[in-house]
Amino acid sequence: MKIPNPLIIAAVLFWGWQTGFWIFAIPIAVLVLAAYWIPTRWDLTTLDFRQIATFCSVGFVGLTIYLLVSSQSVYFVYTLLQWLPAILSILLLAQIYSNTDVIDFHTFSSFRDRPKSSESRDRLQINLTVPYFAIAILAASVSSNRDISFYLGMFGLSAGVLWLIRKRSFSIGICLCILLVAGSAGFVTQIGLRNLQGNLEKTVIQWLSGDLTRNASDPVEKDTAIGDIGLIKLSNDILFRVAIDKQHIPIRLRESTYNRYNSSTWLAAKSQFTPIQPEADRLTWQFTKTDAPYTSLTISDTIRNGKLFLKMPQSTFQISQLSAEKLQKNQFGTIEIQGSAKAIDYQAKFRTGINVDSPPSNDDLDVPESEKIALDRIVDEIGLKGEPPKEILRKVLQFFNRNFQYSLNNVIAKDNRSTAISTFLLKQRIGHCEYFATAAALLLRKVGIPSRYAVGFSVSEYSALEGQYVARGRDAHAWTLAYINGSWQEFDTTPPDWTTLDKPAASLWESIADFWAFLGFKISGLGQLLQTSDLLKRWWWVILLALVGWLLFKGKGQSRRITSRRRSPKVVKSAKQKVTNSDFAAIEQALNARGFFRNPAEPLTLWIERINLDQNSFDELLSIIALYYRDRFDPLGISFEEREQLKNAIQGWLERYSS
């Protein structure tokens, strides 16, 4: 089967329209269209096609590696699929401009030996227009467009193919009605499937990319693992990098802050994000002014799905070297940016004691009724009533360090008699950072100290390979913010050895993964540099011409050269002529002369089976009839070479069996 060039052109333009890849779609469509007026055809062999396929494979693998390391998410598969028609276009055009309509399927296997001549008739032959047509539609389907245009385009292209392969004896009216009914039913069905796909896609992709961990940041609601039974497993993957002086390590980098607790969930009540305008350089974002000495650090992170919550030290008053389309901050210090860039670097300037978060409110003193009994017992146990704020912090920290253990293996369950936090404080004094941070925040509130719940990362691991500090998924952390002496201060009651308990023994696999992540980090930075520079914008056509030139002349130094042939107008015209009934009628006349007559309306295959010819004659006639039927009834017809083969077969059979 072969897809006509007009349908290929339509599919390519449809792909370019849906994905925005017009820079590739238009040249490909023009080259396919030009085949109608360019008679020259390359004399390509199986080896030539194999080399072209290898070239496409190298491009595919290179693009896969680049997208994988630059995105660090399985979402790269979508982008990779969108690029497939561009990568495979070289192979398609090679077939179109060659003197063959089919390619040996095993051309695409580099590890299989070349077949012997006796095996060639058993090899699978394919026409690349069919898989390329399907790939173009598939690539168009993964675009971000969700309007009716995609469905209409896909329906039109599919209907075009079905129309070509329909039986000619079938009623045109019935065919049109069936297509319209199927199209309408499909449109209604795909609306429901789209919603189902969206939910499944979101869940599966997040699961595969590790986004269903407790690290995922929501600026409004934080669902903790408090009260869940089982072992919490955190990723060892490097999420971002930090360049800072060693004297400031370990350092906590806050991502989100919450002020109201209710049944294992922290909320940012009445959260409101306010846009922050950049300074004149468009790279500096100021939250408050200060002339006092400060500390700075540089963070290298990745924007996923167009937005990112920044990891910031407490009391950050300025961000610089950050290119973003939009930056907004809520009253609790959570900062969200939006941008099209993938890899970003930004510098945070901070100084202890500077206030950038809103003053405390009644929500910062709220204690759930279900927790008050346990909290009152702890307040009395460690003697917090009437103590000054600093002494309260000292006693609370000492209480947790002396009486509690850290573990990611949850053994505290929710029940109807007591809450998980109450059980943690009074009975099973073992848990992870979410327990410690929540219990400390509620204890401080019980004695009148406003507090909030902060989540982010604790950075302490230095990478000798990268020459900077790295933060992994397992470095996710939660701590308390206490309002003391007019400013918000960090208060971390999780036992200090939690980082060593979470860190597994270093393995060879982790070292390899770290090296791969570092390589991806560097490549991503290079890709970002190329995107922001004018190199590709100004010189893409030079790079494209160089690649095309290399492909066309790469065989110049070989002993065998690729040759081209020009189809004469006479040959082109004859290729459109079918084998007439009179050509095949000569065989029927020869059989009649030998006493074998065909019954009215009897199929040819049943006729020759009935007349009991010798085996050689029978086998040869079956092959001739199969090719003859294809030439007469297949809407796509047969190739010029097959048509010549059919004529020669008829003539040869007549010469051998009519005498």
XYZ file of C-alpha atoms in Angstrom:
659
model
C 0.000 0.000 0.000
C 1.153 3.526 -0.771
C -0.153 6.842 0.525
C -0.413 9.349 -2.350
C 1.839 12.402 -2.145
C -1.086 14.859 -1.737
C -2.136 13.076 1.455
C 1.460 13.025 2.688
C 1.683 16.779 2.076
C -1.609 17.322 3.916
C -0.404 15.234 6.877
C 2.893 17.127 7.067
C 1.172 20.513 6.968
C -1.327 19.304 9.579
C 1.587 18.309 11.812
C 3.234 21.699 11.326
C -0.029 23.475 12.094
C -0.694 21.573 15.322
C 2.850 21.664 16.696
C 4.063 24.979 15.299
C 6.965 23.265 13.475
C 6.353 25.223 10.282
C 10.085 25.696 9.753
C 10.282 21.950 9.004
C 6.786 21.213 7.708
C 6.825 23.698 4.822
C 10.200 22.584 3.326
C 9.207 18.901 3.637
C 5.865 19.538 1.921
C 7.561 21.515 -0.859
C 10.103 18.745 -1.490
C 7.374 16.093 -1.634
C 5.360 18.244 -4.028
C 8.411 18.936 -6.194
C 8.695 15.210 -6.944
C 5.920 15.669 -9.516
C 8.119 17.978 -11.625
C 11.610 16.624 -10.918
C 12.116 13.507 -13.079
C 15.555 12.664 -11.670
C 15.623 9.645 -9.342
C 18.514 8.333 -7.253
C 19.624 4.770 -7.820
C 19.680 3.877 -4.110
C 20.432 0.381 -2.900
C 19.577 -1.344 0.355
C 22.962 -0.300 1.718
C 22.218 3.344 0.907
C 18.886 3.196 2.699
C 20.548 1.513 5.649
C 23.077 4.343 5.915
C 20.317 6.942 5.709
C 18.358 5.051 8.384
C 21.472 5.014 10.558
C 21.823 8.770 10.121
C 18.193 9.236 11.225
C 18.765 6.887 14.167
C 21.764 8.886 15.327
C 19.687 12.057 15.181
C 16.873 10.368 17.094
C 19.197 9.082 19.832
C 20.964 12.438 20.105
C 17.684 14.308 20.411
C 16.419 11.782 22.971
C 19.504 12.263 25.147
C 19.303 16.040 24.894
C 15.601 16.188 25.771
C 16.011 13.687 28.601
C 18.839 15.491 30.323
C 17.442 18.967 29.712
C 13.899 18.297 30.928
C 14.699 15.652 33.590
C 11.095 14.465 33.286
C 9.226 11.903 31.222
C 7.377 14.808 29.632
C 10.308 14.845 27.191
C 8.560 11.950 25.384
C 5.901 14.372 24.131
C 8.486 16.702 22.636
C 10.351 13.754 21.130
C 7.204 12.515 19.398
C 6.606 15.958 17.926
C 10.069 15.861 16.334
C 9.665 12.432 14.706
C 8.307 13.639 11.313
C 11.263 16.020 10.996
C 13.798 13.303 11.840
C 12.282 10.692 9.521
C 11.658 13.105 6.638
C 15.130 12.388 5.227
C 14.279 8.701 4.904
C 10.903 9.480 3.333
C 12.382 11.869 0.768
C 15.090 9.335 -0.053
C 12.404 6.836 -1.049
C 10.351 9.403 -2.971
C 13.389 10.498 -4.999
C 14.665 6.961 -5.564
C 13.684 4.572 -8.322
C 11.944 2.150 -5.954
C 8.574 2.280 -4.229
C 9.379 -0.202 -1.461
C 12.221 -0.782 0.975
C 13.367 -3.994 2.583
C 12.093 -3.926 6.166
C 15.360 -5.371 7.452
C 17.124 -2.274 6.184
C 16.305 -0.798 9.592
C 18.119 -3.569 11.436
C 21.835 -2.832 11.711
C 22.593 -6.148 13.382
C 21.225 -8.485 10.746
C 23.418 -9.831 7.989
C 22.524 -8.996 4.434
C 20.298 -11.695 2.916
C 21.440 -13.980 0.225
C 19.852 -13.568 -3.164
C 17.805 -16.724 -2.674
C 16.259 -15.200 0.451
C 15.295 -11.889 -1.084
C 11.856 -13.054 -2.218
C 10.943 -13.850 1.415
C 11.861 -10.420 2.753
C 9.180 -8.019 3.942
C 8.876 -4.989 1.683
C 7.316 -1.760 2.978
C 6.444 1.610 1.536
C 7.550 4.341 3.939
C 4.648 6.634 3.100
C 2.312 4.507 5.238
C 4.220 4.612 8.570
C 5.266 8.219 7.949
C 1.629 9.240 7.441
C 0.694 7.587 10.745
C 3.665 9.132 12.566
C 2.737 12.622 11.328
C -0.764 12.260 12.776
C 0.649 10.841 16.022
C 3.097 13.744 16.328
C 0.285 16.224 15.747
C -1.803 14.544 18.461
C 0.684 15.303 21.266
C 0.560 19.055 20.741
C -0.996 21.324 23.350
C -3.958 22.190 21.098
C -7.200 20.904 22.570
C -9.739 22.482 20.237
C -11.803 20.845 17.514
C -9.199 21.574 14.819
C -7.166 18.472 15.614
C -10.125 16.127 15.431
C -11.342 17.607 12.143
C -7.880 17.342 10.622
C -7.352 13.774 11.794
C -10.815 12.782 10.574
C -10.199 14.339 7.156
C -6.854 12.587 6.705
C -8.178 9.231 7.899
C -11.236 9.558 5.670
C -8.970 10.273 2.701
C -7.067 7.022 3.216
C -10.237 4.998 3.759
C -11.744 6.500 0.602
C -8.759 5.389 -1.462
C -8.826 1.781 -0.267
C -12.582 1.319 -0.497
C -13.980 -1.234 -2.926
C -15.052 0.371 -6.195
C -18.222 -1.694 -6.208
C -19.324 -0.116 -2.945
C -21.906 2.677 -3.194
C -20.389 6.147 -2.909
C -23.421 7.389 -0.977
C -23.194 4.570 1.546
C -19.454 5.188 1.974
C -20.041 8.871 2.708
C -22.823 8.101 5.182
C -20.671 5.562 7.034
C -17.783 8.039 7.255
C -20.031 10.807 8.562
C -21.683 8.548 11.154
C -18.309 7.196 12.301
C -16.886 10.725 12.466
C -19.792 12.037 14.522
C -19.702 9.098 16.929
C -15.963 9.438 17.252
C -16.238 13.135 18.053
C -18.703 12.503 20.876
C -16.600 9.637 22.229
C -13.328 11.539 22.147
C -14.739 14.273 24.394
C -15.185 11.753 27.193
C -11.917 10.008 26.412
C -10.070 13.319 26.539
C -11.157 13.882 30.132
C -10.224 10.318 31.053
C -6.885 10.660 29.283
C -6.132 13.906 31.088
C -6.664 12.348 34.501
C -4.741 9.169 33.689
C -1.968 11.088 31.968
C -1.513 13.420 34.893
C -1.393 10.588 37.409
C 0.865 8.254 35.412
C 3.284 10.944 34.270
C 3.583 12.347 37.762
C 4.126 8.866 39.146
C 6.827 8.057 36.585
C 8.591 11.384 37.050
C 8.471 11.205 40.823
C 6.071 14.125 41.285
C 3.717 12.178 43.565
C 6.187 12.395 46.405
C 5.608 14.538 49.422
C 8.061 17.051 47.952
C 5.534 18.479 45.489
C 4.755 22.046 46.502
C 1.249 23.459 46.678
C 1.178 27.070 47.923
C -2.334 26.695 49.348
C -2.530 23.182 50.806
C 0.065 20.736 52.115
C -1.177 17.193 52.688
C 1.339 15.623 55.057
C 2.080 11.963 55.775
C 1.104 12.411 59.420
C -0.982 9.410 60.455
C -0.091 7.302 57.408
C 1.305 3.845 58.093
C 4.374 2.584 56.273
C 7.814 3.558 55.114
C 8.208 6.869 53.298
C 10.569 6.513 50.349
C 12.243 9.630 49.022
C 14.176 9.977 45.792
C 17.958 10.134 45.559
C 17.765 12.191 42.351
C 19.445 15.599 42.331
C 16.736 18.253 42.074
C 18.734 21.488 42.163
C 22.171 22.904 42.970
C 23.432 25.569 45.365
C 26.647 27.610 45.248
C 27.407 29.089 48.687
C 30.284 29.412 51.146
C 30.800 26.392 53.370
C 30.369 28.437 56.559
C 26.644 28.806 55.883
C 26.052 25.044 55.514
C 23.708 23.386 56.379
C 21.099 25.816 55.153
C 17.335 25.502 54.894
C 15.735 26.745 51.672
C 12.031 27.443 52.037
C 9.590 26.667 49.238
C 6.158 27.242 50.833
C 4.697 28.371 54.161
C 1.344 27.547 55.805
C -0.534 28.954 58.808
C -3.535 26.739 59.607
C -3.498 23.070 60.641
C -6.434 20.698 60.375
C -6.348 16.899 60.511
C -2.884 16.198 59.028
C -3.186 18.997 56.472
C -1.586 22.433 56.549
C -3.302 25.301 54.735
C -2.255 28.780 53.681
C -5.420 30.522 54.781
C -6.417 33.630 52.818
C -3.324 33.306 50.603
C -3.003 36.110 48.076
C -0.245 36.368 45.481
C 0.932 39.826 44.481
C 2.947 40.403 41.263
C 6.429 41.838 41.796
C 7.819 44.125 39.100
C 11.478 43.714 38.136
C 14.048 46.471 38.252
C 15.257 48.260 35.121
C 17.608 45.405 34.150
C 14.640 42.960 34.091
C 16.754 40.507 36.106
C 16.519 41.928 39.627
C 13.463 41.549 41.877
C 13.421 43.599 45.079
C 11.226 42.707 48.087
C 12.587 45.239 50.543
C 15.508 47.706 50.783
C 18.524 47.359 53.055
C 22.047 48.765 53.208
C 23.257 46.294 55.821
C 25.763 43.528 54.992
C 24.169 40.428 53.533
C 24.881 36.880 52.426
C 24.182 35.552 48.935
C 23.904 32.188 47.261
C 23.234 30.995 43.712
C 20.676 28.307 42.918
C 20.456 26.325 39.671
C 16.984 24.883 39.182
C 14.627 23.671 36.448
C 11.253 25.090 35.432
C 8.704 22.360 34.759
C 5.371 22.956 33.064
C 6.062 26.671 32.829
C 6.220 27.499 36.540
C 8.417 27.028 39.587
C 8.285 27.796 43.301
C 11.646 29.269 44.241
C 13.742 27.784 47.017
C 14.762 30.735 49.183
C 16.665 31.262 52.450
C 14.751 32.879 55.288
C 14.799 36.708 55.135
C 15.603 36.935 51.414
C 15.194 40.574 50.411
C 16.356 40.467 46.774
C 16.626 38.042 43.836
C 18.989 38.859 40.988
C 20.166 37.305 37.719
C 16.693 35.784 37.277
C 15.056 35.926 33.857
C 11.325 35.269 34.273
C 8.157 36.307 32.517
C 6.317 36.781 35.802
C 7.132 36.682 39.523
C 4.569 36.792 42.298
C 4.776 36.432 46.086
C 2.155 35.754 48.735
C 2.088 37.178 52.254
C 3.698 34.041 53.696
C 6.876 34.288 51.606
C 6.044 31.720 48.904
C 7.449 32.908 45.553
C 6.230 31.608 42.194
C 7.764 32.382 38.819
C 6.533 31.661 35.324
C 8.701 31.340 32.239
C 9.416 29.390 29.094
C 13.056 28.664 29.946
C 13.909 25.238 31.328
C 17.164 25.665 33.230
C 17.533 28.811 35.345
C 20.132 30.286 37.683
C 19.309 32.960 40.228
C 21.039 34.671 43.124
C 19.294 35.189 46.465
C 20.467 37.868 48.903
C 19.417 37.480 52.532
C 20.140 38.793 56.013
C 18.888 37.453 59.350
C 16.246 39.646 60.951
C 14.840 41.212 57.786
C 11.068 40.858 57.536
C 9.619 39.999 54.133
C 6.634 37.952 55.361
C 3.386 39.365 56.701
C 3.009 39.968 60.484
C 1.195 37.264 62.465
C -2.589 37.025 62.535
C -5.099 35.062 64.592
C -4.554 32.094 62.254
C -0.945 31.891 63.466
C -2.204 31.214 67.010
C -4.989 28.787 66.117
C -4.854 25.353 67.776
C -7.323 22.601 66.790
C -9.585 21.479 69.639
C -8.597 17.861 69.066
C -4.959 18.630 69.932
C -5.418 20.842 73.033
C -5.506 18.087 75.674
C -2.168 16.593 74.585
C -0.578 20.014 74.174
C -1.645 21.113 77.682
C -0.011 18.004 79.165
C 3.277 18.719 77.337
C 3.204 22.395 78.349
C 2.897 21.342 81.983
C 5.473 18.544 81.602
C 8.282 20.819 80.409
C 7.148 23.952 82.259
C 6.505 26.465 79.517
C 3.940 28.705 81.221
C 5.235 32.154 82.121
C 8.614 31.642 80.453
C 10.085 34.249 78.050
C 10.020 33.349 74.326
C 13.699 32.457 74.037
C 13.515 30.172 77.068
C 10.411 28.505 75.636
C 12.279 27.784 72.400
C 15.208 26.331 74.348
C 13.004 24.038 76.445
C 10.951 22.853 73.473
C 14.077 22.064 71.456
C 15.607 20.217 74.402
C 12.378 18.278 74.935
C 12.327 16.924 71.400
C 16.060 16.201 71.226
C 16.059 14.206 74.478
C 12.801 12.280 74.215
C 12.134 11.645 70.516
C 13.632 9.669 67.657
C 13.614 10.321 63.936
C 12.304 7.706 61.491
C 10.709 7.584 58.042
C 8.856 4.414 59.013
C 5.443 5.605 60.179
C 4.004 3.577 63.044
C 1.502 6.150 64.324
C -1.977 5.632 62.944
C -5.048 7.837 63.007
C -7.937 6.565 65.151
C -11.114 7.832 66.751
C -9.645 8.101 70.256
C -6.653 10.363 69.611
C -4.991 12.201 66.757
C -1.659 11.243 65.244
C 0.015 14.326 66.754
C -1.382 13.557 70.201
C -0.116 9.973 69.941
C 3.263 11.290 68.781
C 3.563 13.646 71.777
C 2.244 11.338 74.503
C 2.925 7.723 73.459
C 5.017 6.725 70.438
C 7.644 9.418 70.324
C 9.080 8.573 66.943
C 8.385 10.154 63.563
C 9.674 12.215 60.669
C 10.121 15.959 60.186
C 6.432 16.645 59.530
C 5.600 15.379 63.012
C 8.319 17.474 64.661
C 7.507 20.668 62.764
C 3.752 20.365 63.336
C 4.042 19.478 67.021
C 6.498 22.335 67.657
C 4.285 24.865 65.839
C 1.220 23.865 67.873
C 3.168 23.878 71.150
C 4.397 27.420 70.513
C 0.895 28.579 69.682
C -0.422 27.025 72.890
C 1.848 29.331 74.928
C 1.088 32.404 72.814
C 3.973 32.459 70.311
C 2.758 32.865 66.686
C 4.106 30.124 64.436
C 3.894 28.823 60.899
C 4.770 25.604 59.101
C 7.483 25.784 56.413
C 8.487 23.194 53.810
C 11.493 23.106 51.533
C 14.936 21.521 51.548
C 17.872 21.240 53.890
C 21.085 21.529 51.866
C 24.259 19.995 53.277
C 25.743 17.630 50.652
C 28.795 18.848 48.751
C 29.516 17.328 45.338
C 33.199 17.152 44.533
C 32.276 16.345 40.927
C 30.296 19.559 40.460
C 32.166 21.768 42.896
C 28.960 22.929 44.594
C 26.208 21.716 46.910
C 23.373 19.538 45.628
C 19.840 18.933 46.924
C 18.182 15.564 46.393
C 14.614 14.419 46.825
C 15.524 12.905 50.175
C 16.627 16.366 51.408
C 12.998 17.552 51.498
C 12.306 18.925 54.959
C 9.726 20.657 57.153
C 10.366 23.041 60.028
C 8.693 25.728 62.133
C 8.762 29.511 61.856
C 8.394 31.325 65.175
C 7.611 35.040 65.525
C 10.114 36.310 68.100
C 11.080 39.928 68.808
C 9.220 41.273 65.787
C 10.564 38.905 63.130
C 10.022 35.387 61.846
C 12.806 32.980 62.851
C 13.491 29.389 61.838
C 12.949 26.820 64.571
C 13.829 23.221 63.681
C 13.101 20.555 66.306
C 13.846 17.534 64.103
C 16.849 15.649 65.595
C 20.069 16.822 63.866
C 21.020 13.309 62.764
C 18.014 13.023 60.431
C 20.152 13.759 57.350
C 22.505 10.863 58.072
C 19.606 8.496 58.766
C 17.927 9.387 55.469
C 21.116 9.097 53.461
C 21.711 5.534 52.215
C 25.161 4.090 51.717
C 26.717 5.476 48.555
C 26.551 2.980 45.700
C 28.127 2.680 42.283
C 24.721 3.240 40.700
C 24.255 6.540 42.560
C 27.684 7.702 41.379
C 26.771 6.881 37.791
C 23.390 8.607 38.187
C 25.101 11.689 39.623
C 27.516 11.845 36.710
C 24.632 11.517 34.258
C 22.696 14.253 36.073
C 25.744 16.530 35.999
C 26.195 15.905 32.269
C 22.541 16.726 31.705
C 22.908 19.874 33.791
C 25.779 21.085 31.613
C 24.050 20.195 28.340
C 20.878 21.896 29.530
C 22.845 25.028 30.322
C 24.427 24.952 26.867
C 21.018 24.480 25.255
C 19.638 27.399 27.218
C 22.564 29.535 26.078
C 21.900 28.657 22.444
C 18.216 29.435 22.821
C 18.846 32.851 24.302
C 21.571 33.737 21.792
C 21.141 34.708 18.151
C 23.301 31.857 16.871
C 20.488 29.526 15.884
C 18.140 32.327 14.884
C 20.604 33.752 12.361
C 22.533 30.731 11.191
C 20.029 27.833 11.302
C 19.887 27.728 7.517
C 23.686 27.311 7.296
C 23.536 24.365 9.707
C 20.638 22.836 7.745
C 22.447 23.187 4.423
C 25.586 21.654 5.915
C 23.644 18.612 7.126
C 21.884 18.160 3.788
C 25.168 18.568 1.912
C 26.870 16.003 4.107
C 24.026 13.553 3.508
C 24.095 14.002 -0.270
C 27.862 13.767 -0.675
C 28.840 11.429 2.161
C 29.296 8.584 -0.323
C 31.600 10.608 -2.552
C 34.719 8.896 -1.281
C 33.354 5.380 -1.590
C 34.276 3.065 -4.440
C 30.625 2.829 -5.500
C 28.814 6.050 -6.290
C 25.111 6.733 -6.114
C 23.807 7.414 -9.578
C 20.701 9.195 -10.751
C 18.383 8.393 -13.577
C 16.037 10.688 -15.451
C 12.645 9.326 -16.349
C 11.744 10.067 -19.920
C 8.263 11.447 -20.597
C 7.438 8.267 -22.515
C 8.302 6.036 -19.592
C 6.361 8.188 -17.163
C 3.323 7.991 -19.393
C 3.540 4.214 -19.771
C 3.732 3.831 -16.018
C 0.173 5.070 -15.802
C -1.203 2.533 -18.290
C -2.889 -0.594 -16.954
C -2.519 -4.046 -18.420
C -5.590 -4.370 -20.655
C -8.083 -7.217 -20.689
C -6.814 -8.225 -24.121
C -3.319 -8.806 -22.687
C -4.644 -11.374 -20.230
C -7.267 -12.669 -22.680
C -4.432 -14.264 -24.678
C -3.903 -16.701 -21.764
C -7.605 -17.548 -21.690
C -7.604 -18.123 -25.445
C -4.573 -20.403 -25.166
C -6.334 -22.491 -22.514
C -9.518 -22.619 -24.610
C -7.452 -23.957 -27.504
C -6.358 -26.833 -25.235
C -9.967 -27.630 -24.287
C -10.166 -25.746 -20.972
C -13.209 -23.483 -20.980
C -14.239 -21.068 -18.265
C -17.821 -21.078 -16.970
C -19.763 -17.785 -17.021
C -18.848 -15.501 -14.049
C -16.398 -18.122 -12.782
C -13.439 -16.526 -10.922
C -10.080 -17.043 -12.574
C -8.533 -18.725 -9.538
C -11.358 -21.293 -9.278
C -11.131 -21.936 -13.007
C -7.430 -22.803 -13.061
C -7.866 -24.998 -9.964
C -10.644 -26.918 -11.745
C -8.785 -27.593 -14.986
C -5.882 -29.415 -13.272
C -2.833 -27.889 -14.922
C 0.636 -29.109 -14.124
C 2.131 -27.685 -10.952
C 4.578 -25.268 -12.589
C 1.954 -23.811 -14.896
C -0.540 -23.604 -12.044
C 1.856 -21.751 -9.699
C 2.892 -19.320 -12.403
C -0.717 -18.555 -13.335
C -1.620 -17.875 -9.685
C 1.139 -15.246 -9.474
C 0.035 -13.668 -12.758
C -3.638 -13.523 -11.679
C -2.769 -11.966 -8.287
C -0.751 -9.195 -9.931
C -3.383 -8.764 -12.678
C -6.169 -8.314 -10.095
C -4.105 -5.733 -8.207
C -3.543 -3.779 -11.398
C -7.252 -3.808 -12.279
C -8.961 -3.356 -8.909
C -6.512 -1.866 -6.379
C -7.177 1.928 -6.309
C -3.492 2.498 -5.641
C -2.475 0.337 -8.589
C 0.925 -1.267 -9.007
C 4.333 0.192 -9.672
C 5.918 0.600 -13.088
C 8.364 -2.253 -12.367
C 5.515 -4.581 -11.324
C 3.541 -3.699 -14.445
C 6.490 -4.565 -16.673
C 6.956 -7.755 -14.669
C 3.296 -8.680 -15.308
C 3.563 -8.144 -19.059
C 6.753 -10.191 -19.263
C 5.175 -12.970 -17.171
C 2.154 -13.158 -19.495
C 4.384 -13.254 -22.558
C 6.656 -15.893 -21.034
C 3.756 -18.128 -20.031
C 2.267 -17.928 -23.518
C 5.576 -18.862 -25.090
C 5.951 -21.938 -22.856
C 2.425 -23.315 -22.693
C 0.501 -22.206 -25.789
C 2.448 -24.307 -28.249
